[in-house]
Coordinates of C-alpha atoms and ligand atoms in Angstrom, one line a residue:
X1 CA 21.7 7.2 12.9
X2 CA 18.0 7.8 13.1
X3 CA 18.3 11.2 15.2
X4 CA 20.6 12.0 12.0
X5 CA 17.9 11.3 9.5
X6 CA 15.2 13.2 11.4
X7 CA 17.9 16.7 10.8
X8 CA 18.1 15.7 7.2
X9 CA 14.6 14.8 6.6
X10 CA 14.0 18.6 5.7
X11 CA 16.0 17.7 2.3
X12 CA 17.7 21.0 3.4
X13 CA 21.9 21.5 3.6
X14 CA 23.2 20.7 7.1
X15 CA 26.5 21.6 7.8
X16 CA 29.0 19.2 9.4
X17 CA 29.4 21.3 12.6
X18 CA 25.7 21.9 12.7
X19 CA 24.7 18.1 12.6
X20 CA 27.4 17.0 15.0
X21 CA 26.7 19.8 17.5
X22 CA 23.2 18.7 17.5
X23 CA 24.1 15.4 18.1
X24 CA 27.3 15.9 20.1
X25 CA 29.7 14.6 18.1
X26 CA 32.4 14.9 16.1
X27 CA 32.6 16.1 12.5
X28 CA 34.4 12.8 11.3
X29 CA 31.6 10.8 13.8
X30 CA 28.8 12.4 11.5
X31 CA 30.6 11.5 8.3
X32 CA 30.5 7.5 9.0
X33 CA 27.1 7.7 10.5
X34 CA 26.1 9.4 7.0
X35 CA 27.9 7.1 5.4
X36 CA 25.8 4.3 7.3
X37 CA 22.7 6.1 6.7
X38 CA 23.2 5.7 2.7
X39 CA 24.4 2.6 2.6
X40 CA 22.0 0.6 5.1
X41 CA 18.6 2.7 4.1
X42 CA 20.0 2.9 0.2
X43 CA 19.4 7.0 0.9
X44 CA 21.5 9.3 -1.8
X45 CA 22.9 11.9 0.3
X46 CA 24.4 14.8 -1.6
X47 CA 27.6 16.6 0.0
X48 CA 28.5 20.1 -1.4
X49 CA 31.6 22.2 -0.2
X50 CA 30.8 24.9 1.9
X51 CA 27.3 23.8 2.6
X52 CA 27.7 20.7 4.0
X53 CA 24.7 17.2 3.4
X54 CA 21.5 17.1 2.2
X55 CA 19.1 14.4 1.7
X56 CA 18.6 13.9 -2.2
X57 CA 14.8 14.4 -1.6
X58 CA 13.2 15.5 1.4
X59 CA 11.2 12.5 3.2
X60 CA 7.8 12.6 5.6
X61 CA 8.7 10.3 8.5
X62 CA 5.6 8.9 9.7
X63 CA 4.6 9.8 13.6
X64 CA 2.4 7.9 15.5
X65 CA 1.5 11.1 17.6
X66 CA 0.4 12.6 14.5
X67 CA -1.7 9.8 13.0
X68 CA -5.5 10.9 14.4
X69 CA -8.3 9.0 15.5
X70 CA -8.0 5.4 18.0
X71 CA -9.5 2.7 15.9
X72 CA -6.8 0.7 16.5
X73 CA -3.5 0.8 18.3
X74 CA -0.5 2.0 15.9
X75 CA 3.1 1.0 15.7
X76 CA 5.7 1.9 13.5
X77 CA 8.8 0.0 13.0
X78 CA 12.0 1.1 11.2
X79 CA 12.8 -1.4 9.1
X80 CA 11.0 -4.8 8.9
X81 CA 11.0 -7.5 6.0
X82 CA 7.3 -7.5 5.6
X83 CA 5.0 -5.4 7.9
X84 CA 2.1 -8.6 7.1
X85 CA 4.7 -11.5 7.8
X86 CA 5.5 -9.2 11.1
X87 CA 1.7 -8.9 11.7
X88 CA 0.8 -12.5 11.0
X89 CA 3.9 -13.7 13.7
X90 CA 2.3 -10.9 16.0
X91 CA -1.1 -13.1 15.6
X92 CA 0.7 -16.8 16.3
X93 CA 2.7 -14.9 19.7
X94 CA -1.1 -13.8 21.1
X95 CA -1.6 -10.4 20.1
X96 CA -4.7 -9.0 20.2
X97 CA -6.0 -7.5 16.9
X98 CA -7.2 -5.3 15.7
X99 CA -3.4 -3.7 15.6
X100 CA -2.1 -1.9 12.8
X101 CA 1.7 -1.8 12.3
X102 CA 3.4 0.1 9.7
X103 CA 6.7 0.4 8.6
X104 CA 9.6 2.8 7.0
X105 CA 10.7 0.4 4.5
X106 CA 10.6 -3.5 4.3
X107 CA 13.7 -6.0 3.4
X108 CA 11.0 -8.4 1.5
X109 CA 7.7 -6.9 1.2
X110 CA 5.3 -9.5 -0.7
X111 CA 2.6 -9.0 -3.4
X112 CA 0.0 -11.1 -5.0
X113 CA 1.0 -13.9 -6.7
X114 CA 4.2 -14.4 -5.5
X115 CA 5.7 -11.4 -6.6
X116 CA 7.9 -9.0 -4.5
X117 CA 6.9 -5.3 -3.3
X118 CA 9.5 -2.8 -4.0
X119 CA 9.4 -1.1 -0.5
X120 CA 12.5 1.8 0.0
X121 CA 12.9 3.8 3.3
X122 CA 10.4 6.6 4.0
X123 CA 8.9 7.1 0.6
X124 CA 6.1 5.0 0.5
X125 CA 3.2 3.5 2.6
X126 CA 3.6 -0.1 4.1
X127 CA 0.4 -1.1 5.8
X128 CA -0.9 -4.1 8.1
X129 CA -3.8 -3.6 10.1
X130 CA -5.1 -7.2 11.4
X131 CA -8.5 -7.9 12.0
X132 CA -10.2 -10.6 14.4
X133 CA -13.2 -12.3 11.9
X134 CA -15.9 -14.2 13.8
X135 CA -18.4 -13.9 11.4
X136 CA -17.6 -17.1 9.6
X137 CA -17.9 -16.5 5.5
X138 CA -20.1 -14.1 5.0
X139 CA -17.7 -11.2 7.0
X140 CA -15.0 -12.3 4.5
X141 CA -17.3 -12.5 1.4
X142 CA -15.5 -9.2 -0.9
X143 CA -13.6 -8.2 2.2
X144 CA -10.6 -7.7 -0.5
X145 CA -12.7 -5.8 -2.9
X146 CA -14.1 -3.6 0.4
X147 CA -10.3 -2.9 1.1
X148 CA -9.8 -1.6 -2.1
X149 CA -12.8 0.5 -2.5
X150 CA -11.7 2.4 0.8
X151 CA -8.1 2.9 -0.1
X152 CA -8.8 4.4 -3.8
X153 CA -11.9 6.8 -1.9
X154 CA -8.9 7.8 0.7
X155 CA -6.4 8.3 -2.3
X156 CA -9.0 10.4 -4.1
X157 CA -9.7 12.6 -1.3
X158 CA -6.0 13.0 -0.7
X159 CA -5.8 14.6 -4.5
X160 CA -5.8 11.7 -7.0
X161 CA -9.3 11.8 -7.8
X162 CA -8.5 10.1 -11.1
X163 CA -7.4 7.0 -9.1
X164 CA -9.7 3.7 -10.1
X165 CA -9.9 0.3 -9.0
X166 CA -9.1 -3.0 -11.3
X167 CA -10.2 -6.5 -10.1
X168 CA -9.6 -7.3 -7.4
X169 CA -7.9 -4.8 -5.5
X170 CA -5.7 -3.0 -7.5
X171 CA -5.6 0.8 -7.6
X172 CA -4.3 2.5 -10.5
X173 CA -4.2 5.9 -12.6
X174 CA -5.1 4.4 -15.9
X175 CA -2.8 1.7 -16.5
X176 CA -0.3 2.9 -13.8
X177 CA -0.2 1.0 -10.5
X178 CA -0.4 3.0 -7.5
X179 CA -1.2 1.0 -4.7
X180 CA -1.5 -3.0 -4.1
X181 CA -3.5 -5.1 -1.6
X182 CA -2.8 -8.0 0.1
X183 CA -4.7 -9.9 2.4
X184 CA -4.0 -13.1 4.4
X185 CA -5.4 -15.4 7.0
X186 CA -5.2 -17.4 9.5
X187 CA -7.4 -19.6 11.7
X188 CA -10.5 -21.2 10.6
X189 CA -12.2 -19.1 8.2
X190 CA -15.8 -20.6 8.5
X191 CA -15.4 -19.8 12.4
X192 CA -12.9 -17.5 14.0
X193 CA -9.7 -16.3 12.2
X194 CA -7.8 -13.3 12.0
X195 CA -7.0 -11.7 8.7
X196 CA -4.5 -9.4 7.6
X197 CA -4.7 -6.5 5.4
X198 CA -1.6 -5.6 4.0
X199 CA -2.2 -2.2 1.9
X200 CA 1.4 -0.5 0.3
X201 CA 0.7 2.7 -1.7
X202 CA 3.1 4.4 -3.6
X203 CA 3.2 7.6 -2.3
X204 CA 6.5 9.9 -2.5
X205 CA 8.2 7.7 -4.7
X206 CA 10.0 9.8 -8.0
X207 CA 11.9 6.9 -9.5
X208 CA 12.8 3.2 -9.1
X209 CA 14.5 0.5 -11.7
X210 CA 13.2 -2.4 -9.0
X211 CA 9.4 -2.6 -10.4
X212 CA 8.3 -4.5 -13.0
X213 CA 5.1 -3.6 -14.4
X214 CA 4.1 0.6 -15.0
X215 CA 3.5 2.2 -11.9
X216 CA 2.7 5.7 -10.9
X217 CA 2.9 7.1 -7.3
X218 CA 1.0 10.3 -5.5
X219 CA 3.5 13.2 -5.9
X220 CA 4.1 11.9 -9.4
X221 CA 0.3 12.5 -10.0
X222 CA 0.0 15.6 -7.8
X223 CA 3.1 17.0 -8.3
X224 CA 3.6 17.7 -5.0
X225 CA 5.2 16.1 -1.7
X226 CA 2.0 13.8 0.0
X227 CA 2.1 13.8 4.2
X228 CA 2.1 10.0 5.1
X229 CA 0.9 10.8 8.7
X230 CA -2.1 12.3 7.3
X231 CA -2.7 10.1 4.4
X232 CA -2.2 7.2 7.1
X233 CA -5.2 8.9 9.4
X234 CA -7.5 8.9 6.6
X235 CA -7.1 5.8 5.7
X236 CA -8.1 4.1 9.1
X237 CA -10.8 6.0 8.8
X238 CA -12.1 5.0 5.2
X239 CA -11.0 1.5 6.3
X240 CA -13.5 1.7 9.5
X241 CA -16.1 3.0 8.1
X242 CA -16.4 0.6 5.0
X243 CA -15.4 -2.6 7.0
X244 CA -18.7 -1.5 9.4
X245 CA -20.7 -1.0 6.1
X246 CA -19.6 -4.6 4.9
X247 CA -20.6 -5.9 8.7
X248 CA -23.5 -4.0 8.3
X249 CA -25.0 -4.7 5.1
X250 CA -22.8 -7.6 3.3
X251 CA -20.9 -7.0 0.3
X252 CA -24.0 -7.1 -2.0
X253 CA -24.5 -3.6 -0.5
X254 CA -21.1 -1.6 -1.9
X255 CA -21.4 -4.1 -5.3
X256 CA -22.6 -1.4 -7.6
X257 CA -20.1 1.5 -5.4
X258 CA -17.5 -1.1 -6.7
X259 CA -18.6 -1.2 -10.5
X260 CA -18.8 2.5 -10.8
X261 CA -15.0 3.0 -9.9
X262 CA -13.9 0.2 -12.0
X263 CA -11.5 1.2 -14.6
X264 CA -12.0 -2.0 -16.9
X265 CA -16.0 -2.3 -17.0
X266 CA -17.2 -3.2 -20.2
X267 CA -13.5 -4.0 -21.3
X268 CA -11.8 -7.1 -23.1
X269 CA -9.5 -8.7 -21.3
X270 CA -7.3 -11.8 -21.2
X271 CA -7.7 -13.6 -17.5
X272 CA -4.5 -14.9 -16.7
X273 CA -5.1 -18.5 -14.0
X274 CA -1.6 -20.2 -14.4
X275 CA -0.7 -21.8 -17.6
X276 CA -4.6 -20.8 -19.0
X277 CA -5.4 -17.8 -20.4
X278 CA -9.3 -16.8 -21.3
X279 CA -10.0 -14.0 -23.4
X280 CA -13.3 -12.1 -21.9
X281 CA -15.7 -9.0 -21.9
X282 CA -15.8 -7.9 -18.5
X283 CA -19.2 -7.4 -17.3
X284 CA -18.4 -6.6 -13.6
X285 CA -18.6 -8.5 -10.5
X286 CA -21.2 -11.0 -8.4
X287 CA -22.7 -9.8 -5.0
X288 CA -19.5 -12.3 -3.5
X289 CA -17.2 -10.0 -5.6
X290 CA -16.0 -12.6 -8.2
X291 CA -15.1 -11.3 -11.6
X292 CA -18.1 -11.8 -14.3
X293 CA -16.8 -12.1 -17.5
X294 CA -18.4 -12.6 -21.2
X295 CA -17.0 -15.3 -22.5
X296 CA -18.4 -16.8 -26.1
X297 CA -21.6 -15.3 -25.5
X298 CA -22.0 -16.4 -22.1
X299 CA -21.1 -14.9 -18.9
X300 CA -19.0 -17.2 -16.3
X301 CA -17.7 -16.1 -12.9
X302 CA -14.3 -16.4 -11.8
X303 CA -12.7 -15.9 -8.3
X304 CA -9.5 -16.9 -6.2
X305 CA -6.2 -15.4 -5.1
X306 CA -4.1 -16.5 -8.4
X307 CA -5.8 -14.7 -10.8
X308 CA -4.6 -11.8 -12.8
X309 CA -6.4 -9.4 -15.4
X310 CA -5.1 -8.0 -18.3
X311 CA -6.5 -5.5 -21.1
X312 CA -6.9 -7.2 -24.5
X313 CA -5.4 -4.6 -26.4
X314 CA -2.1 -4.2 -23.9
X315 CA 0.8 -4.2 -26.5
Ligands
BTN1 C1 0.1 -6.5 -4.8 O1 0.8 -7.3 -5.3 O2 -0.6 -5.7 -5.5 C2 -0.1 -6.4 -3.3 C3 0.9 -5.6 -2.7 C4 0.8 -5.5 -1.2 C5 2.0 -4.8 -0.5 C6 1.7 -4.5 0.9 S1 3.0 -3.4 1.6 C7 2.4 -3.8 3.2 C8 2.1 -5.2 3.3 N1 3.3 -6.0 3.6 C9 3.7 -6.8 2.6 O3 4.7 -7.5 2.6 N2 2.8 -6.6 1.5 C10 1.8 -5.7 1.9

């Protein structure tokens, strides 16, 4: 079924003959594997008399022989619930990090706070590169914040150079989301633990019902089709060289980098923690890359996974 997609990937037509001589088999063989194809990977095949399939949108497979430079080793699976649940079961089997694996699409990819990531075959980019942490604390200090300063500088070099961050790790296009961050850990995090860091970036993606919340994704903003191979070789190197940078120099160091590219400085907001909601001025973050907000004249500092942010004058 695979060998199938890889013809159609072109978003091309394909005759019937033409796809089952390449394959070696028959015309009515090709029909149920394309019938397969849309039904398991949910991919809209359009079938024209006379000129035969074609994918409703071309798609950019990713390749590990085309994804430069050997920070870490690379693996791609086809299909995968989440590539960080895969990564963190990889961790508690013995693996040796760092390892990144990435995936086509994912069954139940996970965001923040519970929520699901909407993660359809070959369009977008689902991310887990997991990283051994023997630093105790201060390696982790911002490590979130770090993430998501080197994904929106990879996403701007790759031709979205309006992209901007939102605390903590979002990356949107004004209000649009474009790509999410999650990281999670295991082991003792004042000693030795592994953490993963789960990055999913909308990048070919034209049109979905399945997300909740506005979104945007790269060809939307560029207007044209984005290469995930390449996008996925520059951001292993953004990644590197920012996680040596936090290593290096703490997170105190890429604080005011941070502030620059945040899209909400200097903005009300509501901060959403659970039930409570407080209504704030953001006034940027702390050199451990908590949230400092302006709160009835004085400024407080807020941190932890739960949170959420919202602009105050969101209809
Ligand atoms: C968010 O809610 O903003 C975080 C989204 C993180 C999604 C990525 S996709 C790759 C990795 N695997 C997952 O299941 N989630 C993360």
């Amino acid at each position: 079924m695979l060998t199938l997609l890889k013809l159609l990937k072109d978003g091309k037509f394909h005759s019937g003959q033409d796809l089952g001589v390449a394959l070696g088999i028959s015309r009515s063989a090709v029909w149920k594997q394309l019938q397969l194809l849309q039904a398991e990977l949910n991919l809209p095949i359009h079938k024209v008399r006379g000129r035969g399939y074609q994918l409703a949108a071309p798609l950019s497979l990713l390749d590990v022989t085309q994804i430069q430079g050997g920070y870490w080793p690379v693996q791609v699976l086809d299909s995968v619930d989440s590539t960080n649940a895969e990564a963190l079961r990889r961790v508690d089997d013995g693996c040796q990090a760092p390892f990144l694996l990435l995936a086509e699409r994912q069954t139940a990819g996970r965001g923040r706070r519970g929520r699901k990531w909407v993660s359809p075959y070959g369009e977008n980019l689902y991310y887990s590169l997991v990283l051994r942490i023997e630093g105790g604390m201060r390696q982790l200090e911002g490590l979130s914040l770090v993430v998501g300063l080197a994904v929106m500088r990879a996403l701007r070099e790759m031709g979205i150079p309006q992209a901007g961050l939102k605390w903590p790790n979002d990356v949107l296009v004004e209000r649009r989301k474009l790509a999410g961050i999650l990281l999670e850990l295991v082991g003792d995090p004042a000693d030795v633990c592994h953490v993963v860091v789960g990055v999913g970036i909308n990048v070919n993606m034209q049109a979905t019902e399945e997300v909740d919340q506005q979104w945007t994704s790269m060809r939307l903003e560029s207007g044209h089709m984005v290469d995930r191979n390449a996008l996925v070789t520059l951001l292993n190197a953004r990644l590197h060289e920012y996680f040596d940078r936090h290593r290096r120099d703490g997170f105190a160091a890429l604080q005011g980098e941070w502030e620059q590219s945040h899209l909400w400085q200097n903005r009300p907001v509501t901060l959403v923690a659970g039930a409570n909601q407080i209504q704030g001025v953001v006034l940027g973050i702390d050199a451990q890359g908590a949230l400092r907000l302006q709160v009835d004249g004085q400024e407080r500092v807020y941190s932890g996974g739960e949170l959420s942010l919202r602009l105050r004058d969101d209809s």
